[in-house]
mmCIF file of C-alpha atoms and ligand atoms in Angstrom:
data_model
loop_
_atom_site.group_PDB
_atom_site.id
_atom_site.type_symbol
_atom_site.label_atom_id
_atom_site.label_comp_id
_atom_site.label_asym_id
_atom_site.label_seq_id
_atom_site.Cartn_x
_atom_site.Cartn_y
_atom_site.Cartn_z
ATOM 1 C CA MET A 19 8.723 2.673 -33.837
ATOM 2 C CA HIS A 20 10.041 -0.620 -32.492
ATOM 3 C CA GLU A 21 13.529 0.894 -32.261
ATOM 4 C CA GLN A 22 12.383 2.341 -28.587
ATOM 5 C CA LEU A 23 12.184 -1.061 -27.386
ATOM 6 C CA ILE A 24 14.737 -2.876 -29.596
ATOM 7 C CA ASN A 25 17.526 -0.545 -28.869
ATOM 8 C CA PRO A 26 17.464 -0.783 -25.029
ATOM 9 C CA THR A 27 17.210 -4.389 -25.202
ATOM 10 C CA VAL A 28 20.194 -4.851 -27.495
ATOM 11 C CA GLU A 29 22.162 -2.061 -25.432
ATOM 12 C CA LYS A 30 21.843 -4.183 -22.340
ATOM 13 C CA PHE A 31 22.786 -7.272 -24.220
ATOM 14 C CA LYS A 32 26.060 -5.758 -25.265
ATOM 15 C CA THR A 33 26.817 -4.597 -22.037
ATOM 16 C CA ARG A 34 25.936 -7.605 -19.803
ATOM 17 C CA PHE A 35 27.414 -10.169 -22.497
ATOM 18 C CA LYS A 36 30.041 -8.276 -24.071
ATOM 19 C CA SER A 37 28.777 -9.140 -27.519
ATOM 20 C CA GLU A 38 26.055 -8.686 -30.183
ATOM 21 C CA PRO A 39 22.723 -10.424 -30.014
ATOM 22 C CA GLU A 40 22.235 -12.895 -33.167
ATOM 23 C CA HIS A 41 18.668 -12.808 -33.046
ATOM 24 C CA ILE A 42 15.759 -10.322 -32.373
ATOM 25 C CA PHE A 43 12.262 -11.569 -31.576
ATOM 26 C CA LEU A 44 9.061 -9.521 -31.003
ATOM 27 C CA SER A 45 6.209 -11.454 -29.037
ATOM 28 C CA PRO A 46 2.952 -9.405 -28.968
ATOM 29 C CA GLY A 47 0.215 -8.867 -25.990
ATOM 30 C CA ARG A 48 -3.354 -9.147 -27.070
ATOM 31 C CA ILE A 49 -6.803 -7.549 -27.060
ATOM 32 C CA ASN A 50 -9.994 -9.367 -26.671
ATOM 33 C CA ILE A 51 -13.146 -8.093 -28.329
ATOM 34 C CA ILE A 52 -15.666 -10.263 -26.751
ATOM 35 C CA GLY A 53 -15.698 -13.808 -25.397
ATOM 36 C CA GLU A 54 -14.203 -13.498 -21.878
ATOM 37 C CA HIS A 55 -13.566 -16.545 -19.752
ATOM 38 C CA VAL A 56 -15.140 -18.907 -22.349
ATOM 39 C CA ASP A 57 -11.764 -20.153 -23.532
ATOM 40 C CA TYR A 58 -11.745 -22.904 -20.908
ATOM 41 C CA SER A 59 -15.346 -23.856 -21.696
ATOM 42 C CA ASP A 60 -15.583 -24.659 -25.500
ATOM 43 C CA GLY A 61 -16.518 -21.272 -26.332
ATOM 44 C CA PHE A 62 -15.434 -18.913 -29.185
ATOM 45 C CA VAL A 63 -13.442 -15.963 -28.631
ATOM 46 C CA LEU A 64 -12.263 -12.656 -30.533
ATOM 47 C CA PRO A 65 -8.978 -11.753 -29.680
ATOM 48 C CA ALA A 66 -6.102 -9.976 -31.570
ATOM 49 C CA ALA A 67 -2.444 -9.383 -31.257
ATOM 50 C CA ILE A 68 -1.310 -5.666 -30.438
ATOM 51 C CA ASP A 69 1.512 -3.516 -31.048
ATOM 52 C CA LYS A 70 2.776 -3.983 -27.464
ATOM 53 C CA TYR A 71 5.663 -6.546 -27.167
ATOM 54 C CA ILE A 72 8.056 -8.191 -25.164
ATOM 55 C CA CYS A 73 11.408 -8.079 -27.423
ATOM 56 C CA PHE A 74 13.962 -10.749 -26.794
ATOM 57 C CA ALA A 75 17.779 -10.221 -27.920
ATOM 58 C CA VAL A 76 19.211 -13.806 -28.152
ATOM 59 C CA ARG A 77 22.585 -15.435 -28.726
ATOM 60 C CA LYS A 78 23.141 -19.228 -28.868
ATOM 61 C CA LEU A 79 26.327 -20.397 -27.006
ATOM 62 C CA PRO A 80 27.472 -23.773 -28.596
ATOM 63 C CA GLY A 81 29.188 -26.282 -26.707
ATOM 64 C CA THR A 82 27.891 -24.944 -23.229
ATOM 65 C CA ASN A 83 24.928 -25.772 -21.248
ATOM 66 C CA PHE A 84 24.045 -22.778 -19.278
ATOM 67 C CA CYS A 85 21.331 -20.648 -20.185
ATOM 68 C CA THR A 86 20.983 -16.908 -18.643
ATOM 69 C CA VAL A 87 17.936 -15.008 -18.834
ATOM 70 C CA ILE A 88 17.928 -11.102 -18.037
ATOM 71 C CA ALA A 89 14.545 -9.345 -17.460
ATOM 72 C CA LYS A 90 15.917 -6.028 -18.183
ATOM 73 C CA ASP A 91 12.741 -4.077 -16.772
ATOM 74 C CA LEU A 92 12.624 -6.054 -13.564
ATOM 75 C CA GLY A 93 16.571 -5.555 -13.087
ATOM 76 C CA GLU A 94 16.742 -9.417 -12.534
ATOM 77 C CA GLU A 95 18.483 -12.386 -14.045
ATOM 78 C CA TYR A 96 18.512 -16.227 -13.760
ATOM 79 C CA THR A 97 20.871 -18.869 -15.108
ATOM 80 C CA PHE A 98 20.014 -22.392 -15.477
ATOM 81 C CA ASP A 99 21.809 -25.767 -16.507
ATOM 82 C CA ILE A 100 19.880 -27.103 -19.552
ATOM 83 C CA THR A 101 20.974 -30.579 -18.719
ATOM 84 C CA THR A 102 19.269 -30.734 -15.148
ATOM 85 C CA GLU A 103 15.781 -31.315 -14.198
ATOM 86 C CA ILE A 104 13.776 -28.276 -14.125
ATOM 87 C CA LYS A 105 11.514 -27.042 -11.677
ATOM 88 C CA PRO A 106 9.537 -24.027 -10.687
ATOM 89 C CA VAL A 107 11.773 -21.177 -8.982
ATOM 90 C CA GLY A 108 11.014 -18.192 -6.851
ATOM 91 C CA GLN A 109 11.059 -15.761 -9.725
ATOM 92 C CA MET A 110 7.453 -16.072 -11.282
ATOM 93 C CA TRP A 111 8.623 -14.333 -14.618
ATOM 94 C CA MET A 112 11.213 -17.102 -14.918
ATOM 95 C CA ASN A 113 8.601 -19.961 -14.122
ATOM 96 C CA TYR A 114 6.918 -19.073 -17.430
ATOM 97 C CA ILE A 115 10.264 -19.680 -19.558
ATOM 98 C CA LEU A 116 11.276 -22.718 -17.435
ATOM 99 C CA GLY A 117 7.775 -24.171 -17.740
ATOM 100 C CA VAL A 118 8.194 -24.288 -21.506
ATOM 101 C CA PHE A 119 11.808 -25.426 -21.400
ATOM 102 C CA SER A 120 10.802 -28.307 -19.184
ATOM 103 C CA GLN A 121 8.299 -29.566 -21.884
ATOM 104 C CA LEU A 122 10.892 -29.207 -24.638
ATOM 105 C CA GLN A 123 13.885 -31.076 -22.705
ATOM 106 C CA LYS A 124 13.908 -34.299 -24.840
ATOM 107 C CA PRO A 125 16.674 -36.454 -25.911
ATOM 108 C CA GLU A 126 15.850 -35.526 -29.468
ATOM 109 C CA ASN A 127 16.339 -31.915 -28.775
ATOM 110 C CA LEU A 128 19.832 -30.927 -28.936
ATOM 111 C CA PHE A 129 19.936 -27.608 -27.096
ATOM 112 C CA CYS A 130 23.059 -25.639 -25.988
ATOM 113 C CA GLY A 131 23.515 -22.640 -23.806
ATOM 114 C CA MET A 132 22.108 -19.359 -24.565
ATOM 115 C CA GLU A 133 22.219 -15.742 -23.427
ATOM 116 C CA ILE A 134 19.095 -13.615 -23.452
ATOM 117 C CA VAL A 135 17.873 -10.411 -22.516
ATOM 118 C CA PHE A 136 14.046 -9.453 -22.766
ATOM 119 C CA SER A 137 12.210 -6.139 -22.269
ATOM 120 C CA SER A 138 8.504 -5.271 -22.675
ATOM 121 C CA THR A 139 6.178 -2.570 -23.673
ATOM 122 C CA ILE A 140 2.973 -4.948 -22.361
ATOM 123 C CA PRO A 141 2.123 -3.465 -19.056
ATOM 124 C CA MET A 142 2.104 -6.321 -16.530
ATOM 125 C CA GLY A 143 -1.091 -7.265 -14.537
ATOM 126 C CA ALA A 144 -3.065 -5.224 -16.808
ATOM 127 C CA GLY A 145 -4.782 -7.964 -18.714
ATOM 128 C CA LEU A 146 -3.021 -7.692 -21.921
ATOM 129 C CA SER A 147 -1.161 -10.997 -21.417
ATOM 130 C CA SER A 148 2.265 -10.292 -20.907
ATOM 131 C CA SER A 149 2.733 -13.612 -19.321
ATOM 132 C CA ALA A 150 1.645 -15.611 -22.748
ATOM 133 C CA ALA A 151 3.635 -13.340 -24.790
ATOM 134 C CA LEU A 152 6.660 -14.473 -22.556
ATOM 135 C CA GLU A 153 5.876 -18.088 -22.876
ATOM 136 C CA CYS A 154 5.131 -18.310 -26.237
ATOM 137 C CA GLY A 155 7.872 -15.964 -27.090
ATOM 138 C CA PHE A 156 10.524 -18.213 -25.725
ATOM 139 C CA ALA A 157 8.912 -21.298 -27.118
ATOM 140 C CA PHE A 158 8.958 -19.734 -30.697
ATOM 141 C CA ILE A 159 12.642 -19.084 -29.990
ATOM 142 C CA LEU A 160 13.623 -22.433 -28.895
ATOM 143 C CA ASN A 161 11.547 -23.551 -32.158
ATOM 144 C CA GLU A 162 13.684 -21.399 -34.430
ATOM 145 C CA LEU A 163 17.074 -21.492 -33.034
ATOM 146 C CA PHE A 164 17.079 -25.318 -32.836
ATOM 147 C CA HIS A 165 14.780 -26.427 -35.866
ATOM 148 C CA LEU A 166 12.324 -28.273 -33.386
ATOM 149 C CA GLN A 167 9.530 -28.286 -36.040
ATOM 150 C CA ILE A 168 6.911 -27.492 -33.506
ATOM 151 C CA SER A 169 3.659 -26.201 -35.209
ATOM 152 C CA LYS A 170 2.496 -22.948 -34.185
ATOM 153 C CA LYS A 171 -0.478 -24.523 -32.593
ATOM 154 C CA ASP A 172 1.816 -26.607 -30.364
ATOM 155 C CA ILE A 173 3.718 -23.323 -29.580
ATOM 156 C CA ALA A 174 0.255 -21.883 -28.275
ATOM 157 C CA VAL A 175 -0.306 -24.965 -26.211
ATOM 158 C CA ILE A 176 3.177 -25.378 -24.764
ATOM 159 C CA GLY A 177 2.786 -21.872 -23.681
ATOM 160 C CA GLN A 178 -0.626 -22.616 -21.858
ATOM 161 C CA LYS A 179 0.795 -25.849 -20.318
ATOM 162 C CA SER A 180 3.786 -23.770 -18.945
ATOM 163 C CA GLU A 181 1.239 -21.317 -17.046
ATOM 164 C CA HIS A 182 -0.802 -24.407 -15.757
ATOM 165 C CA SER A 183 2.174 -26.331 -14.336
ATOM 166 C CA PHE A 184 4.887 -23.721 -13.499
ATOM 167 C CA ALA A 185 2.902 -20.717 -12.945
ATOM 168 C CA GLY A 186 -0.225 -22.491 -11.373
ATOM 169 C CA VAL A 187 -2.814 -20.503 -13.302
ATOM 170 C CA GLN A 188 -5.530 -22.810 -14.927
ATOM 171 C CA CYS A 189 -5.909 -20.549 -17.882
ATOM 172 C CA GLY A 190 -7.535 -21.080 -21.193
ATOM 173 C CA ILE A 191 -5.865 -20.953 -24.592
ATOM 174 C CA MET A 192 -6.840 -17.720 -25.733
ATOM 175 C CA ASP A 193 -3.921 -15.576 -25.104
ATOM 176 C CA GLN A 194 -1.184 -17.922 -26.078
ATOM 177 C CA PHE A 195 -3.318 -18.451 -29.502
ATOM 178 C CA ALA A 196 -3.611 -14.739 -30.108
ATOM 179 C CA SER A 197 0.021 -14.071 -29.484
ATOM 180 C CA VAL A 198 1.146 -16.442 -32.191
ATOM 181 C CA PHE A 199 -1.559 -16.388 -34.696
ATOM 182 C CA GLY A 200 -2.276 -12.587 -34.656
ATOM 183 C CA LYS A 201 -2.541 -10.811 -37.915
ATOM 184 C CA GLU A 202 -2.146 -7.250 -38.918
ATOM 185 C CA ASN A 203 -5.761 -5.529 -38.940
ATOM 186 C CA LYS A 204 -7.392 -8.905 -38.418
ATOM 187 C CA VAL A 205 -9.424 -10.371 -35.295
ATOM 188 C CA ILE A 206 -9.255 -13.831 -34.705
ATOM 189 C CA MET A 207 -12.423 -15.890 -34.078
ATOM 190 C CA LEU A 208 -11.121 -18.955 -32.302
ATOM 191 C CA ASP A 209 -13.406 -22.011 -31.448
ATOM 192 C CA CYS A 210 -11.470 -23.095 -28.191
ATOM 193 C CA ASN A 211 -12.673 -26.436 -28.638
ATOM 194 C CA SER A 212 -11.377 -27.651 -31.911
ATOM 195 C CA LEU A 213 -8.793 -24.484 -32.054
ATOM 196 C CA GLN A 214 -10.084 -24.053 -35.603
ATOM 197 C CA HIS A 215 -10.102 -20.543 -36.429
ATOM 198 C CA GLN A 216 -10.755 -17.860 -38.881
ATOM 199 C CA TYR A 217 -9.623 -14.054 -39.327
ATOM 200 C CA PHE A 218 -11.955 -11.069 -39.733
ATOM 201 C CA ASP A 219 -11.283 -7.548 -41.113
ATOM 202 C CA ALA A 220 -10.928 -5.426 -38.138
ATOM 203 C CA ASP A 221 -12.841 -2.596 -40.181
ATOM 204 C CA LEU A 222 -14.652 -0.561 -37.413
ATOM 205 C CA LYS A 223 -16.055 2.062 -39.546
ATOM 206 C CA GLY A 224 -14.813 5.268 -38.041
ATOM 207 C CA TYR A 225 -14.757 3.834 -34.447
ATOM 208 C CA SER A 226 -11.652 2.736 -32.490
ATOM 209 C CA LEU A 227 -10.806 0.380 -29.627
ATOM 210 C CA LEU A 228 -9.118 2.211 -26.709
ATOM 211 C CA LEU A 229 -8.037 0.651 -23.501
ATOM 212 C CA PHE A 230 -8.308 2.141 -20.039
ATOM 213 C CA ASP A 231 -6.143 0.781 -17.653
ATOM 214 C CA SER A 232 -7.420 1.290 -14.062
ATOM 215 C CA CYS A 233 -4.089 0.626 -12.669
ATOM 216 C CA VAL A 234 -5.576 -2.047 -10.436
ATOM 217 C CA LYS A 235 -2.888 -4.622 -10.902
ATOM 218 C CA HIS A 236 -3.826 -8.376 -10.685
ATOM 219 C CA SER A 237 -2.013 -11.747 -10.808
ATOM 220 C CA HIS A 238 -4.441 -14.824 -11.748
ATOM 221 C CA LEU A 239 -2.479 -16.691 -9.311
ATOM 222 C CA THR A 240 -4.166 -14.735 -6.365
ATOM 223 C CA SER A 241 -7.087 -13.425 -7.927
ATOM 224 C CA GLY A 242 -10.179 -15.573 -8.195
ATOM 225 C CA TYR A 243 -9.242 -16.692 -11.521
ATOM 226 C CA ASN A 244 -8.739 -20.430 -10.460
ATOM 227 C CA ASP A 245 -11.959 -20.215 -8.241
ATOM 228 C CA ARG A 246 -13.950 -19.119 -11.304
ATOM 229 C CA HIS A 247 -12.378 -22.206 -13.055
ATOM 230 C CA LYS A 248 -13.536 -24.651 -10.225
ATOM 231 C CA GLU A 249 -16.941 -23.260 -10.145
ATOM 232 C CA VAL A 250 -17.609 -23.809 -13.731
ATOM 233 C CA GLU A 251 -15.943 -27.377 -13.637
ATOM 234 C CA HIS A 252 -18.480 -28.092 -11.009
ATOM 235 C CA GLY A 253 -21.394 -26.848 -13.006
ATOM 236 C CA LYS A 254 -20.354 -28.665 -16.069
ATOM 237 C CA LYS A 255 -19.995 -32.126 -13.994
ATOM 238 C CA ILE A 256 -23.821 -31.691 -12.841
ATOM 239 C CA LEU A 257 -24.694 -30.930 -16.541
ATOM 240 C CA ARG A 258 -22.584 -33.942 -18.148
ATOM 241 C CA LYS A 259 -24.400 -36.244 -15.328
ATOM 242 C CA ASN A 260 -27.769 -35.388 -16.327
ATOM 243 C CA PHE A 261 -27.302 -34.837 -19.975
ATOM 244 C CA PRO A 262 -24.430 -37.556 -20.836
ATOM 245 C CA GLU A 263 -25.357 -37.057 -24.555
ATOM 246 C CA ILE A 264 -23.844 -33.595 -24.939
ATOM 247 C CA GLU A 265 -20.248 -33.227 -25.573
ATOM 248 C CA LYS A 266 -19.358 -29.510 -25.744
ATOM 249 C CA PHE A 267 -20.429 -27.140 -23.180
ATOM 250 C CA ARG A 268 -21.515 -24.848 -25.695
ATOM 251 C CA ASP A 269 -24.118 -27.126 -26.692
ATOM 252 C CA PHE A 270 -26.200 -27.230 -23.316
ATOM 253 C CA THR A 271 -29.379 -25.175 -23.605
ATOM 254 C CA MET A 272 -30.430 -22.479 -20.993
ATOM 255 C CA ASP A 273 -33.224 -24.894 -20.276
ATOM 256 C CA MET A 274 -30.964 -27.684 -19.484
ATOM 257 C CA LEU A 275 -29.138 -25.468 -17.061
ATOM 258 C CA ASP A 276 -32.199 -24.252 -15.410
ATOM 259 C CA ARG A 277 -33.162 -27.915 -15.032
ATOM 260 C CA VAL A 278 -30.274 -28.709 -12.825
ATOM 261 C CA LYS A 279 -30.271 -25.446 -10.974
ATOM 262 C CA GLU A 280 -30.903 -26.537 -7.517
ATOM 263 C CA GLU A 281 -28.389 -29.736 -7.862
ATOM 264 C CA MET A 282 -25.660 -27.360 -9.030
ATOM 265 C CA GLY A 283 -26.050 -24.559 -6.638
ATOM 266 C CA ASN A 284 -26.456 -20.818 -7.165
ATOM 267 C CA THR A 285 -22.781 -19.819 -7.783
ATOM 268 C CA SER A 286 -21.975 -22.538 -10.388
ATOM 269 C CA TYR A 287 -25.389 -21.771 -11.947
ATOM 270 C CA LYS A 288 -24.705 -18.003 -12.070
ATOM 271 C CA ARG A 289 -21.283 -18.775 -13.674
ATOM 272 C CA CYS A 290 -22.613 -21.148 -16.521
ATOM 273 C CA LEU A 291 -25.708 -18.871 -17.120
ATOM 274 C CA TYR A 292 -22.954 -16.216 -18.031
ATOM 275 C CA LEU A 293 -20.826 -18.623 -20.180
ATOM 276 C CA LEU A 294 -23.807 -19.801 -22.145
ATOM 277 C CA LYS A 295 -24.782 -16.205 -22.785
ATOM 278 C CA GLU A 296 -21.336 -15.136 -23.635
ATOM 279 C CA ILE A 297 -20.695 -18.049 -26.025
ATOM 280 C CA GLN A 298 -23.838 -16.775 -28.011
ATOM 281 C CA ARG A 299 -22.583 -13.075 -27.839
ATOM 282 C CA VAL A 300 -19.592 -13.958 -29.570
ATOM 283 C CA GLU A 301 -21.220 -15.500 -32.544
ATOM 284 C CA MET A 302 -23.547 -12.478 -32.653
ATOM 285 C CA ALA A 303 -20.457 -9.996 -32.513
ATOM 286 C CA ALA A 304 -18.704 -11.992 -35.365
ATOM 287 C CA LYS A 305 -21.663 -11.582 -37.519
ATOM 288 C CA ALA A 306 -22.154 -7.840 -36.445
ATOM 289 C CA ILE A 307 -18.457 -7.181 -37.347
ATOM 290 C CA SER A 308 -18.884 -8.866 -40.854
ATOM 291 C CA ALA A 309 -21.659 -6.973 -41.403
ATOM 292 C CA GLY A 310 -20.339 -3.596 -40.513
ATOM 293 C CA ASN A 311 -22.882 -3.196 -37.589
ATOM 294 C CA ILE A 312 -20.580 -1.762 -35.085
ATOM 295 C CA GLU A 313 -23.397 -0.118 -33.222
ATOM 296 C CA TYR A 314 -24.600 -3.726 -32.368
ATOM 297 C CA LEU A 315 -21.052 -4.681 -31.373
ATOM 298 C CA GLY A 316 -21.073 -2.069 -28.956
ATOM 299 C CA THR A 317 -24.210 -3.353 -27.319
ATOM 300 C CA LEU A 318 -22.826 -6.735 -27.007
ATOM 301 C CA LEU A 319 -19.594 -5.491 -25.281
ATOM 302 C CA THR A 320 -21.734 -3.700 -22.809
ATOM 303 C CA GLU A 321 -23.737 -6.891 -21.976
ATOM 304 C CA THR A 322 -20.762 -8.858 -21.421
ATOM 305 C CA HIS A 323 -19.547 -6.079 -18.888
ATOM 306 C CA ALA A 324 -22.757 -6.588 -17.172
ATOM 307 C CA GLY A 325 -22.288 -10.518 -17.196
ATOM 308 C CA LEU A 326 -18.674 -10.311 -16.111
ATOM 309 C CA SER A 327 -19.802 -7.966 -13.120
ATOM 310 C CA THR A 328 -22.784 -9.388 -11.779
ATOM 311 C CA GLU A 329 -22.992 -13.308 -12.802
ATOM 312 C CA PHE A 330 -19.398 -13.971 -13.370
ATOM 313 C CA GLU A 331 -18.270 -11.452 -10.500
ATOM 314 C CA VAL A 332 -14.641 -10.802 -12.010
ATOM 315 C CA SER A 333 -14.725 -6.996 -12.093
ATOM 316 C CA CYS A 334 -14.203 -4.569 -9.391
ATOM 317 C CA SER A 335 -15.392 -1.048 -8.336
ATOM 318 C CA GLU A 336 -12.546 0.791 -10.441
ATOM 319 C CA LEU A 337 -13.522 -1.294 -13.606
ATOM 320 C CA ASP A 338 -17.135 -0.703 -13.072
ATOM 321 C CA PHE A 339 -16.730 2.919 -12.580
ATOM 322 C CA LEU A 340 -14.765 3.423 -15.701
ATOM 323 C CA VAL A 341 -17.294 1.377 -17.780
ATOM 324 C CA GLU A 342 -20.428 3.208 -16.356
ATOM 325 C CA ASN A 343 -18.870 6.817 -17.061
ATOM 326 C CA ALA A 344 -17.555 5.735 -20.318
ATOM 327 C CA LEU A 345 -21.041 4.648 -21.441
ATOM 328 C CA GLN A 346 -22.398 8.127 -20.277
ATOM 329 C CA GLN A 347 -20.547 9.911 -22.986
ATOM 330 C CA GLU A 348 -21.330 10.716 -26.453
ATOM 331 C CA GLY A 349 -19.676 8.593 -29.096
ATOM 332 C CA VAL A 350 -19.075 5.578 -26.724
ATOM 333 C CA LEU A 351 -20.866 2.447 -28.113
ATOM 334 C CA GLY A 352 -19.854 -0.033 -25.765
ATOM 335 C CA ALA A 353 -17.344 -0.587 -22.813
ATOM 336 C CA ARG A 354 -16.503 -3.685 -20.946
ATOM 337 C CA ILE A 355 -13.752 -4.873 -18.531
ATOM 338 C CA MET A 356 -11.163 -7.070 -20.722
ATOM 339 C CA GLY A 357 -9.250 -10.187 -19.870
ATOM 340 C CA GLY A 358 -9.492 -12.184 -16.790
ATOM 341 C CA GLY A 359 -10.616 -9.323 -14.572
ATOM 342 C CA PHE A 360 -10.099 -8.655 -11.032
ATOM 343 C CA GLY A 361 -8.324 -5.182 -12.473
ATOM 344 C CA GLY A 362 -6.566 -4.302 -15.461
ATOM 345 C CA CYS A 363 -8.114 -2.413 -18.442
ATOM 346 C CA SER A 364 -11.565 -1.778 -19.982
ATOM 347 C CA ILE A 365 -11.922 -1.897 -23.649
ATOM 348 C CA ASN A 366 -14.112 0.870 -25.154
ATOM 349 C CA LEU A 367 -15.665 1.119 -28.573
ATOM 350 C CA ILE A 368 -15.588 5.062 -29.308
ATOM 351 C CA GLU A 369 -16.222 7.001 -32.376
ATOM 352 C CA GLU A 370 -13.055 8.337 -33.577
ATOM 353 C CA ASN A 371 -13.513 11.786 -33.305
ATOM 354 C CA LYS A 372 -14.646 11.782 -29.976
ATOM 355 C CA THR A 373 -11.948 9.857 -28.179
ATOM 356 C CA GLU A 374 -9.966 12.606 -26.932
ATOM 357 C CA GLU A 375 -12.890 14.432 -25.263
ATOM 358 C CA VAL A 376 -13.858 10.981 -23.515
ATOM 359 C CA ILE A 377 -10.361 10.182 -22.464
ATOM 360 C CA ARG A 378 -10.249 13.885 -20.766
ATOM 361 C CA ILE A 379 -13.580 13.325 -19.046
ATOM 362 C CA ILE A 380 -12.947 9.783 -17.876
ATOM 363 C CA SER A 381 -9.310 10.596 -16.666
ATOM 364 C CA GLU A 382 -10.514 13.511 -14.479
ATOM 365 C CA LYS A 383 -13.610 11.605 -13.237
ATOM 366 C CA TYR A 384 -11.381 8.645 -12.262
ATOM 367 C CA LEU A 385 -8.745 10.920 -10.563
ATOM 368 C CA GLU A 386 -11.426 12.536 -8.765
ATOM 369 C CA HIS A 387 -13.225 9.471 -7.410
ATOM 370 C CA PHE A 388 -10.308 7.023 -6.922
ATOM 371 C CA ASN A 389 -7.115 9.475 -6.641
ATOM 372 C CA ILE A 390 -5.826 6.873 -9.496
ATOM 373 C CA ARG A 391 -4.282 8.391 -12.513
ATOM 374 C CA MET A 392 -5.741 6.133 -15.611
ATOM 375 C CA LYS A 393 -3.365 5.095 -18.292
ATOM 376 C CA VAL A 394 -4.767 5.036 -21.881
ATOM 377 C CA TYR A 395 -3.413 2.765 -24.596
ATOM 378 C CA HIS A 396 -4.255 3.206 -28.430
ATOM 379 C CA VAL A 397 -3.504 -0.198 -29.900
ATOM 380 C CA THR A 398 -2.986 -1.339 -33.354
ATOM 381 C CA ILE A 399 -3.882 -4.740 -34.125
ATOM 382 C CA SER A 400 -0.599 -6.498 -35.227
ATOM 383 C CA ASP A 401 1.260 -9.613 -36.416
ATOM 384 C CA GLY A 402 1.856 -12.366 -33.958
ATOM 385 C CA ILE A 403 5.278 -13.600 -32.680
ATOM 386 C CA LYS A 404 8.123 -13.061 -35.226
ATOM 387 C CA GLU A 405 12.043 -12.531 -35.804
ATOM 388 C CA TYR A 406 12.547 -8.947 -36.419
ATOM 389 C CA THR A 407 15.043 -9.194 -39.255
ATOM 390 C CA ASN A 408 15.272 -5.178 -40.303
ATOM 391 C CA GLU A 409 18.375 -3.532 -39.220
ATOM 392 C CA TYR A 410 18.342 -1.881 -35.862
ATOM 393 C CA ILE A 411 20.174 1.259 -35.006
ATOM 394 C CA ILE A 412 22.018 2.041 -32.028
HETATM 395 C C1 GLA B 11 -6.863 -14.562 -19.043
HETATM 396 C C2 GLA B 11 -6.428 -16.069 -19.247
HETATM 397 C C3 GLA B 11 -7.323 -16.612 -20.477
HETATM 398 C C4 GLA B 11 -8.847 -16.263 -20.370
HETATM 399 C C5 GLA B 11 -8.938 -14.720 -19.957
HETATM 400 C C6 GLA B 11 -10.502 -14.644 -19.658
HETATM 401 O O1 GLA B 11 -6.293 -13.668 -19.820
HETATM 402 O O2 GLA B 11 -5.017 -16.334 -19.461
HETATM 403 O O3 GLA B 11 -7.076 -17.836 -20.906
HETATM 404 O O4 GLA B 11 -9.631 -17.001 -19.826
HETATM 405 O O5 GLA B 11 -8.330 -14.429 -18.764
HETATM 406 O O6 GLA B 11 -10.958 -14.638 -21.122
#
């Protein structure tokens, strides 16, 4: 199955560099079952890595200082000198990579030149974290090839920092963590404050998770993502000022929030209200999954959508339409917008033998209403980043 991604990537490597790659790496995208926008507010999240990947074909060039990276799907390439100061550049895709390299460019890390081709089955701007897969994939490669001894946790943190400093998006840690720590058939319950995590069996008892891609693309640099971050930070500042004894955002209560509502202002109040409720929902969702109560999990997903749409205000009419209409279909237990929002996919919890019918109805309705062909992704929960060591056949 991987061959459809790996073979063309290797082919491109061979034609462009006139040699064989020495390593192949696969870095996955992620879904998030529940816990949206809480990863930068000490919340819990329930993501999982999926079987959509960025494939990297790589070769080291000992004794040289140039690293050439080819973004096969974009038809672009970029070369940089590993010995010079690294700064952000015009190609956004390259910034994810340079942001990682700049953090690791230290005298003790003995790098050499490299040739890299990457290609992806993670749709861009669809809320499946293609950028985290790129950042963490590159950090993972450097760690393996140059024996840097970086922990998995630090690979995720380096990826996140790259996004902050070179891509300008003040994201949380969820996407990077899921891409690095993903495990086949397991969802990760991550405490975004301590980074402690545990795995839960992703046994949905005859239901499956389907993604409906609205095909409304977003970039979190230009969406309201950073604005939401600021609005939440403002709210936290007021809460901390009034209740200095509380350390973690998730330990504030609704009552405390209500007491500072006026001082905080309506916008930050709404954002914080959503967050406190969402953090509680994640804990309830983890219990529901463990207890096999999939119906209740569905209810929680739908509540999250309402919160994201009206309190956190990161949905859009296309996603509201997809969710509302999905919920009207038989066999749909819950649905919500997934990821940072402002476009991308909805995640739907649907009875397995009803999925085809639901897809048919929603696709038709969506096309009729918006004149957009919705895409559907059936995803499988998979392992995190790894080197692909099987033989590839070309
Ligand atoms: C984006 C960010 C994550 C997270 C989600 C929303 O995917 O990269 O850190 O904040 O949005 O849950």
